[in-house]
XYZ file of C-alpha atoms in Angstrom:
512
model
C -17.486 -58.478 36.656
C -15.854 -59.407 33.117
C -14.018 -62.585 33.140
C -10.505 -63.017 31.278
C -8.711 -66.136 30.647
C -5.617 -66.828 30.060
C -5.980 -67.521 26.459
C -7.888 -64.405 26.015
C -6.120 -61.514 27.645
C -5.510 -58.137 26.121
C -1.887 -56.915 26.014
C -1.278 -53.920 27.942
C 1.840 -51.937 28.520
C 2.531 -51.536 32.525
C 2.367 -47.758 33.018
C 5.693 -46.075 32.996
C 6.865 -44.849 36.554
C 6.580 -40.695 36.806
C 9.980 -38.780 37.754
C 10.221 -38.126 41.320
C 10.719 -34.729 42.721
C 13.991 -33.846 44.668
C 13.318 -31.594 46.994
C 16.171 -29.673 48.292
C 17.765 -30.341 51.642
C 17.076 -27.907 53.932
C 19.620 -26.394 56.064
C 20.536 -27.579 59.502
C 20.898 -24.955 62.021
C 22.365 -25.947 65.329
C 21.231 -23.948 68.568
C 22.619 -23.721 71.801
C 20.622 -24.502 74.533
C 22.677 -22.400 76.917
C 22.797 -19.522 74.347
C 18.907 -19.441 74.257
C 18.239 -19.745 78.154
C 21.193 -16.876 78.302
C 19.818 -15.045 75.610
C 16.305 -14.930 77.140
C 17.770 -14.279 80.582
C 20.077 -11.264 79.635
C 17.979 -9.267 76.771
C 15.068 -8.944 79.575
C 17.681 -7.501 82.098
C 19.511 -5.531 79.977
C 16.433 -4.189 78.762
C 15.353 -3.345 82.073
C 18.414 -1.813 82.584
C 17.909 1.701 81.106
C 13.939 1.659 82.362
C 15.347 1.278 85.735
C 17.532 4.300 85.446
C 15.036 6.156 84.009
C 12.469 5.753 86.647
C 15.073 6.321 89.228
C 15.732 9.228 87.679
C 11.988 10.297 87.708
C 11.712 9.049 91.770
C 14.899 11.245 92.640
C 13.516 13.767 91.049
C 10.539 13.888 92.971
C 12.572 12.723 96.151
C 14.686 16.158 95.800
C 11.696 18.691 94.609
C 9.920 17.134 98.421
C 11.634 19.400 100.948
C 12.554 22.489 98.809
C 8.560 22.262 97.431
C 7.978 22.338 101.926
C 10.513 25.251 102.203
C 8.485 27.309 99.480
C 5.199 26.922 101.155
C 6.501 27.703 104.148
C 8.095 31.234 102.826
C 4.941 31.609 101.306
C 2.946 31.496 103.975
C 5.082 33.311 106.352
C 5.330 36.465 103.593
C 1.547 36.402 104.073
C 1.481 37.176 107.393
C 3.117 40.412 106.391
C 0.537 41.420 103.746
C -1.731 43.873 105.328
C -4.962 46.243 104.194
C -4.333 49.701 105.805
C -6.727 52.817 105.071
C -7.683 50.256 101.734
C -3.996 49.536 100.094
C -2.184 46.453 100.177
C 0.799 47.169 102.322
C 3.890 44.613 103.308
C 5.801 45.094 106.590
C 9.013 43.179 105.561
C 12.160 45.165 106.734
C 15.200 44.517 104.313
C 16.918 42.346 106.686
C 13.812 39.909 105.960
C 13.828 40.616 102.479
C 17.834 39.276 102.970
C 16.639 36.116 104.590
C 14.147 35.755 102.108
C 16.346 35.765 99.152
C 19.268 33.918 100.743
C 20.156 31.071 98.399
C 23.985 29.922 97.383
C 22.836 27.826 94.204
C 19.006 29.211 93.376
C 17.782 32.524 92.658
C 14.559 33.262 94.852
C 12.298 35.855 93.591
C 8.679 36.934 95.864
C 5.736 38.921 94.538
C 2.512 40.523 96.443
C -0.024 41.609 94.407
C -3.607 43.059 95.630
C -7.100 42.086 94.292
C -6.440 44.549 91.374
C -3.380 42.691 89.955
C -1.319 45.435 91.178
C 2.631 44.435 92.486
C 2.300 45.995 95.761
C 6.040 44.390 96.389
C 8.435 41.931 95.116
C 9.504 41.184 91.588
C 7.482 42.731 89.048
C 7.885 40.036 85.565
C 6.629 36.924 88.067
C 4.111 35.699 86.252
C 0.536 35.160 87.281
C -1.136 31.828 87.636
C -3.893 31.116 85.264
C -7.759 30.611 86.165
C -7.036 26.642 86.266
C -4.587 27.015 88.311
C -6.352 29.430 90.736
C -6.144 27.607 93.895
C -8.926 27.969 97.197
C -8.849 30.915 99.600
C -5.939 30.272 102.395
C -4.511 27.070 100.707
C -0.841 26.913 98.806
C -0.354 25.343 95.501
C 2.500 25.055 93.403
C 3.629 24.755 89.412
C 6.138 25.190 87.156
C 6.804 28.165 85.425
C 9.654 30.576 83.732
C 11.156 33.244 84.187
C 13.490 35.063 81.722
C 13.795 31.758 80.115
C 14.567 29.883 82.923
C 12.588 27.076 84.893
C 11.340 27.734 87.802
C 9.448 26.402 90.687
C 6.252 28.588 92.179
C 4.619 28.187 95.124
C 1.463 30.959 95.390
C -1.263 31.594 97.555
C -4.661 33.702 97.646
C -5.014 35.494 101.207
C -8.033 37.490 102.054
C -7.603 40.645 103.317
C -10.528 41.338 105.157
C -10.378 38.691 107.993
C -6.946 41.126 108.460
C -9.573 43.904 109.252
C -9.986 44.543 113.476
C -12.704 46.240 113.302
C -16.058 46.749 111.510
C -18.058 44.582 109.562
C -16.830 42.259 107.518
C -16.451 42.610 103.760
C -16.705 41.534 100.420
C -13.786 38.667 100.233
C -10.363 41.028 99.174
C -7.715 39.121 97.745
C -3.875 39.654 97.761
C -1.575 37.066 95.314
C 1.285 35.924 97.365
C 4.308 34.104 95.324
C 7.405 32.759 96.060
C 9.623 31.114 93.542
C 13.455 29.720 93.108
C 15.671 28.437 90.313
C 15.871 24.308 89.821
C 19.577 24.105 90.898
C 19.647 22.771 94.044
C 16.660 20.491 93.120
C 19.082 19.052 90.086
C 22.007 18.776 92.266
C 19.986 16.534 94.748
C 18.496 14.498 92.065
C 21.884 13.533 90.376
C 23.632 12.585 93.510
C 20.617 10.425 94.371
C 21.084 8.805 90.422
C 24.361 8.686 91.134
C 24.212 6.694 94.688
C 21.872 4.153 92.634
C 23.101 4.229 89.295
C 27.037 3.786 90.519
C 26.185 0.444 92.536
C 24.236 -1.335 89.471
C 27.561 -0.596 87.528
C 29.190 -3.333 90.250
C 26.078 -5.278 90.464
C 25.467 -5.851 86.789
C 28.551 -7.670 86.033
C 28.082 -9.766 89.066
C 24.585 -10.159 88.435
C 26.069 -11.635 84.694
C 28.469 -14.227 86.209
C 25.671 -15.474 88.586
C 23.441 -16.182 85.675
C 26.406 -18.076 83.632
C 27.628 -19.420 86.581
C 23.738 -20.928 87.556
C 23.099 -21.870 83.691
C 26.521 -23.814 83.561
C 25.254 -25.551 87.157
C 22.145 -26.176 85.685
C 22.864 -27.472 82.165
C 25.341 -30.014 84.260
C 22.996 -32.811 84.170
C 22.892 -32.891 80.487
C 26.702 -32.923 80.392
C 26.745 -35.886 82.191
C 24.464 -37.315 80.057
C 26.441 -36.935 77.249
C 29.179 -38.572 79.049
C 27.654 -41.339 80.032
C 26.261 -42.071 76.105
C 29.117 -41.315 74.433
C 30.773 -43.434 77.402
C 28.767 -46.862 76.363
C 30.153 -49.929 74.110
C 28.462 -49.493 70.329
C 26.748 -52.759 71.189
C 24.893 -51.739 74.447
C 21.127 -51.007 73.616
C 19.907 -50.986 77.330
C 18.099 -48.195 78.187
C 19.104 -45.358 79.878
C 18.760 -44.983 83.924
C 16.711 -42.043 83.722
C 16.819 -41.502 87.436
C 19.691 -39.507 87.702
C 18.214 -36.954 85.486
C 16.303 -33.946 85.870
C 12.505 -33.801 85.916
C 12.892 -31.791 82.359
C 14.706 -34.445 80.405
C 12.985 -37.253 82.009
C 10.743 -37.187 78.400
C 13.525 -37.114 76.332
C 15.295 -39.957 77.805
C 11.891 -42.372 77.794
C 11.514 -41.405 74.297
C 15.675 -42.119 73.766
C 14.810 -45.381 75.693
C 11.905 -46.163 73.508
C 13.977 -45.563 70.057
C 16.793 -47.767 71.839
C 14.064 -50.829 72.196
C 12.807 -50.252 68.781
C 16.829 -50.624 66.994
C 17.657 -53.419 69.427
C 14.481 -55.154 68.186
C 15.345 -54.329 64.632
C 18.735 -55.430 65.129
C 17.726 -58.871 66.511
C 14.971 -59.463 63.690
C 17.788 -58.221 61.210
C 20.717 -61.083 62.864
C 18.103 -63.590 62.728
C 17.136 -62.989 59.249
C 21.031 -63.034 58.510
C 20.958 -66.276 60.249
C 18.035 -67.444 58.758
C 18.998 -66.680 55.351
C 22.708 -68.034 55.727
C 21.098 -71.338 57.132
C 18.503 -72.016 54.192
C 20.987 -70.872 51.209
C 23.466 -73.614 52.672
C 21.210 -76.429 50.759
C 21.073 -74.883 47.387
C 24.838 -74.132 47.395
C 26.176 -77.166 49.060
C 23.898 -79.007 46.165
C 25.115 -76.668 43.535
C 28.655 -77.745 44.740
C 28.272 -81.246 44.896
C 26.366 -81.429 41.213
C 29.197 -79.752 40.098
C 31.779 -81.963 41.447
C 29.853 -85.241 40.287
C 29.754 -83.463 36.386
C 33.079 -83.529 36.824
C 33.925 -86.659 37.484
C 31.688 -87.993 35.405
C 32.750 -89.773 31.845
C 29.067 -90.818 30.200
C 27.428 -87.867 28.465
C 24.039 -88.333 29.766
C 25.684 -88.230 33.217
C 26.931 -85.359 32.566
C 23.910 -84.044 31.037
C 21.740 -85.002 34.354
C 24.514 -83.277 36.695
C 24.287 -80.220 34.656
C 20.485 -80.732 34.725
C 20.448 -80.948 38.785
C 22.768 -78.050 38.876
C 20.725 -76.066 36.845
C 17.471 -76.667 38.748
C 19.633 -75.709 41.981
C 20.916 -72.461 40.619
C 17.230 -71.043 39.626
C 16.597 -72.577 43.159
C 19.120 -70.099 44.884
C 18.991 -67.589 42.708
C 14.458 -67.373 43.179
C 15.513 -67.589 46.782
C 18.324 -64.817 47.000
C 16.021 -62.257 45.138
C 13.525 -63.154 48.025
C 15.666 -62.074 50.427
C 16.557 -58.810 48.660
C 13.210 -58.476 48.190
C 12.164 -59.113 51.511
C 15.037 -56.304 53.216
C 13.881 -53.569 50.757
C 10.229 -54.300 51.708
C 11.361 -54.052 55.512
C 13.432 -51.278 55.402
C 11.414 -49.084 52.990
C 9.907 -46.112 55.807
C 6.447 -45.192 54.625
C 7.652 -41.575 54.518
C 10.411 -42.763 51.909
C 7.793 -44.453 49.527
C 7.017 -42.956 45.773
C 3.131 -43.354 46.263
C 1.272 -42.995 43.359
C -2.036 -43.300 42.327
C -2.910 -46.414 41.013
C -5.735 -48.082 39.080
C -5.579 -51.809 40.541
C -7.276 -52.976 37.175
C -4.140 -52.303 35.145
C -1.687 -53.020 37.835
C -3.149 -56.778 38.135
C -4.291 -57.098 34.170
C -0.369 -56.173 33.881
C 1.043 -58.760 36.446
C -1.527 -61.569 35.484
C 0.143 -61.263 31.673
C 3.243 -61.556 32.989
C 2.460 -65.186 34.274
C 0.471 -66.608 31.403
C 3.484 -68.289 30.119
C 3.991 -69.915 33.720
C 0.317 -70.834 34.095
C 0.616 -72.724 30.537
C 4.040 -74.625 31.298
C 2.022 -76.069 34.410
C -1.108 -76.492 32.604
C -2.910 -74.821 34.881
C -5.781 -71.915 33.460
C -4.708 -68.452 34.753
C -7.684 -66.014 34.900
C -8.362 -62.396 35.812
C -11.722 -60.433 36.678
C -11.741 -56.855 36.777
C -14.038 -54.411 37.592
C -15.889 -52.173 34.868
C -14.695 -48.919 36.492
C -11.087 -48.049 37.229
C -10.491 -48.584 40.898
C -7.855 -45.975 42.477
C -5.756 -46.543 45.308
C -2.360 -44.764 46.197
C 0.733 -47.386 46.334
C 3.971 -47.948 45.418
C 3.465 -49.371 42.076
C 6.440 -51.636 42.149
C 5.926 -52.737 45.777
C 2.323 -54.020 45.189
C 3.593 -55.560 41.588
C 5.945 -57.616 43.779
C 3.174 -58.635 45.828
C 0.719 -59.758 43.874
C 3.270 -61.821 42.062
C 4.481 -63.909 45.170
C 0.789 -64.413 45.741
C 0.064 -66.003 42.370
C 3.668 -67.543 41.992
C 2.263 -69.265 45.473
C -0.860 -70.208 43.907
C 0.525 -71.532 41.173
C 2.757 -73.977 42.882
C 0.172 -75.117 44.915
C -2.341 -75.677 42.252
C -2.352 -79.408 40.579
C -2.740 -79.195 36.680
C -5.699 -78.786 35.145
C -6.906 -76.703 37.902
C -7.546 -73.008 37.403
C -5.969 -69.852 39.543
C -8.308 -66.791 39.461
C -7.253 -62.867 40.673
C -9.865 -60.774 41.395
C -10.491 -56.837 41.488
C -13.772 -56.017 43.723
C -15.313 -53.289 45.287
C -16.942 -52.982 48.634
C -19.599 -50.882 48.349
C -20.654 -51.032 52.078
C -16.893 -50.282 53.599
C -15.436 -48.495 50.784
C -12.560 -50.978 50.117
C -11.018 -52.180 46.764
C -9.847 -55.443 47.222
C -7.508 -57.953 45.615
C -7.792 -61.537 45.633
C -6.271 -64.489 44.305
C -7.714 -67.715 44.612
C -6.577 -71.190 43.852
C -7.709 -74.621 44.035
C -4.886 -76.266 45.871
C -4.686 -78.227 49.327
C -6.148 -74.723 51.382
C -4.566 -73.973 54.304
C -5.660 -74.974 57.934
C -7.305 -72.885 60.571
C -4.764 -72.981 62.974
C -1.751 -72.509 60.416
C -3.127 -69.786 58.126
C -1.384 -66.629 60.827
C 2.328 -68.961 60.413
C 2.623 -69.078 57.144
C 3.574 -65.288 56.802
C 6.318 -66.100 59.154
C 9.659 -66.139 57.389
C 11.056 -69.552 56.054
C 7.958 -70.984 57.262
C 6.758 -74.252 55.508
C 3.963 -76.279 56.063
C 5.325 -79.990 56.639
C 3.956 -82.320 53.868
C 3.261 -79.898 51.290
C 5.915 -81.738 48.965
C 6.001 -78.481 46.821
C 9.492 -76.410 46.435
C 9.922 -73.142 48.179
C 11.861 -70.609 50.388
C 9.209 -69.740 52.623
C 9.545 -66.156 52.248
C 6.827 -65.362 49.413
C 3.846 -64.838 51.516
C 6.493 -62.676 54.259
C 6.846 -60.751 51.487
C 3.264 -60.123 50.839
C 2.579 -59.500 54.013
C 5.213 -56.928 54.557
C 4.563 -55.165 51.673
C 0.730 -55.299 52.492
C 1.830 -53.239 55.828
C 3.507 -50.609 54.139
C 0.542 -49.615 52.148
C -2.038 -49.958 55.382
C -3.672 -52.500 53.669
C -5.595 -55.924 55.645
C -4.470 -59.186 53.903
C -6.692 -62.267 54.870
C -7.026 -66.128 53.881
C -9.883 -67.783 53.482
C -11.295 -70.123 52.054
C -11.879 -70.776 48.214
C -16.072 -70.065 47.782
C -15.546 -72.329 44.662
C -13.823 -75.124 44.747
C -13.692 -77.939 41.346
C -12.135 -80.553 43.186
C -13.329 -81.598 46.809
C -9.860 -83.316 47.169
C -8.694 -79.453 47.000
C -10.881 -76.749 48.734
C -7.988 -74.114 47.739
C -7.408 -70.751 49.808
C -8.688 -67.448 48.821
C -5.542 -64.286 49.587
C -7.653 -61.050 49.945
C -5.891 -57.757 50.534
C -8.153 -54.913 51.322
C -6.752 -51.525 50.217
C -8.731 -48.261 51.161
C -9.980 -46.551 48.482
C -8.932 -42.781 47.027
C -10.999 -40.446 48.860
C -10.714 -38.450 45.662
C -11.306 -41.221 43.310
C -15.042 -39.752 41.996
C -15.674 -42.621 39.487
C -14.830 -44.713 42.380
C -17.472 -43.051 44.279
C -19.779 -43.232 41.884
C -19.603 -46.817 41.650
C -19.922 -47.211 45.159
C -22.849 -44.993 45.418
């Protein structure tokens, strides 16, 4: 510690506030509820749309290929009956009015080819192509693909018969086998398909729009409650803070309205602490006015010079009076309306900041004859703060001390550390009557005045500490002095605990 008194203390210029940043507003975008939920409700749906018609379009088509894909294997197998092996060749017995039936067909163009183990045409239509050796289905069974003929799509249904279990007699063979194919154009298959799209697709045309005025129709129904709720705010007096009956809402906004209710208690209870600070404030500047008034009236009726002189005197005294007690109050409402978000915090070294304030009280301190000291530490000790927020403070505490300290008495503020909680503190202690026990939590109370203390005040200095203490998360305390000179006046000790930069490394180190 290095003590400073008074008489001794180094002028310092107060550090000169750094420009704040404005940050741009950003811009406020409205969005509608109902235009979201719709939003979300329609782009799925109409997104769905087209994959809907698309696999209906892939289901008809495998609807309409089911029977003619039956009909195929059935020609197939019946032309297979009528493959024979006589005297070793491949022979057909189909007559032409079976070929006739065969190929009958309004829309499609059916084509049939027989071929022997040899890969011969035996009958049938010679440029039918061949299925591959993947596609080479078992003895007896009939597959089908997709193939083309003459550049045109067809459908294929084949078959490998053996020709030996055609054989009567002798012994059977080596396995001898005949190709059988039938085939047809797609046309009656795409005819099929499109009038099955077109008995889905048609109705979802009448649907759709219905489906669209359901969905507004349900989202208006819905979003009725908060309608109503609307109504019934807008629908209240501009005085009437009660809370909202949140009964008559939905499950949803039930949240939104306790929080609504919440923020309601909060400004009603602002609003009453504001009307009786009002009152408060109208009630105690009534005595310095109504004095001002009447010292003025008697300096006017007054003849004798030294009359005069004493009127103008009084007057005098009550105008520093009211105008010490209107800054106060200004004081006081910035303090209490100043959000923590809203605050210019800075960091601060607490060594200047109080080496700064103390000078500007010397001259005080030696019109009351009282000695004014200061103790700092050796290290700079960095908090973040509002610097002209805790410069108010700490001058209410020592324009407090200083009232309450009889002359010849001294008035000490203190920078410490604590190296054990990490805390820089700030105290100012006096040697005045103290403060008892049970009254030390009233006197922050606005306009709050201990009876007897026979020493001029508003009351509002140590609400004003106390407020501005809050804003910067700091602990304020009273205690008592550890040092009193007079036993006729133990004296208090103010101590406001700030928490220290986390950054602050010479901090640290002094800690450490």
């Amino acid at each position: 510690m290095q003590p400073d008194r008074a008489d001794g203390a180094a002028q310092q210029s107060a550090p000169s506030p750094d420009s704040t940043l404005v940050k741009p507003a950003e811009e406020k975008i409205q969005r509608s509820l109902f235009g979201e939920i719709l939003d979300w409700m329609l782009a799925p749906l109409l997104l769905l749309w087209p994959m809907s018609i698309a696999i209906t379009y892939l289901v008809a088509k495998s609807i309409a290929n089911q029977p003619f894909d039956r009909a195929l294997e059935d020609n197939v197998l019946v032309l297979s009956q009528q493959v024979k092996e006589t005297d070793g060749k491949v022979v057909t017995a189909l007559s032409n009015p079976a070929r006739d039936i065969l190929r009958a067909d309004d829309l499609d163009n059916v084509y049939f080819q027989v071929k022997d183990s040899h890969g011969e045409v035996i009958d049938g239509d010679r440029d039918l192509p061949a299925p591959t050796e993947e596609e080479k289905p078992l003895t007896g069974t009939v597959q089908l693909r997709n193939a083309s003929l003459r550049g045109i799509d067809i459908r294929v249904a084949y078959s490998y018969i053996d020709l030996n279990k055609t054989v009567q007699k002798g012994v059977p063979k080596e396995p001898h086998l005949a190709l059988v194919q039938v085939a047809e154009t797609l046309e009656k298959r795409a005819l099929l398909a499109n009038e099955i799209i077109k008995g889905v697709i048609l109705p979802q045309f009448i649907i759709l729009p219905i489906a669209l005025a359901l969905v507004w129709f349900a989202l208006t129904r819905g979003l009725s409650p908060l309608v109503e709720l609307q109504q019934r705010i807008r629908a209240r007096r501009p005085d009437d803070l009660s809370p909202i009956d949140s009964r008559h809402v939905p499950e949803e906004i039930t949240p939104l309205v306790t929080s609504l209710n919440e923020m309601l208690e909060r400004l009603a209870q602002t609003i009453a602490i504001q009307k009786r600070f009002i009152a408060d404030a109208a009630h105690q500047m009534k005595t310095p006015l109504a004095g001002m008034r009447m010292q003025s009236e008697l300096a006017l009726r007054q003849t004798d010079q030294q009359e005069i002189h004493k009127s103008l005197t009084q007057l005098a005294t009550s105008s520093e009076a009211a105008t010490r007690l209107i800054n106060q109050l200004l004081t006081l409402a910035r303090a209490e309306n100043q959000a923590p978000a809203n605050q210019r915090l800075e960091q601060i070294d607490l060594n200047l900041l109080a080496r700064n304030v103390v000078q500007d009280w010397i001259q005080t301190s030696f019109s009351k004859k009282i000695d004014l000291g200061f103790e700092q530490q050796d290290t700079p000790v960095l908090i973040f703060g509002s610097p002209l927020m805790l410069r108010e403070m700490l001058s209410n505490l020592i324009d407090n001390a200083l009232r309450y300290t009889p002359q010849n008495h001294a008035v000490t503020v203190k920078v410490a550390l604590d190296r054990y909680q990490q805390l820089a503190r700030l105290e100012v202690e006096d040697n005045g009557p103290g403060i008892p026990v049970a009254e030390r939590a009233r006197v922050f109370e606005r306009f709050y005045r201990i009876l007897g203390s026979n020493v001029q005040g508003s009351g509002l200095g140590l609400a004003i500490v106390r407020e501005i203490a809050s804003q910067h998360d700091a602990v304020i305390e009273i205690l008592d002095n550890p040092h009193p000179q007079d036993p006729a006046f133990p004296g208090c000790l103010f101590r406001i605990s700030f928490r220290l930069n986390p950054y602050d490394e010479i901090a640290m180190e002094g800690l450490s």
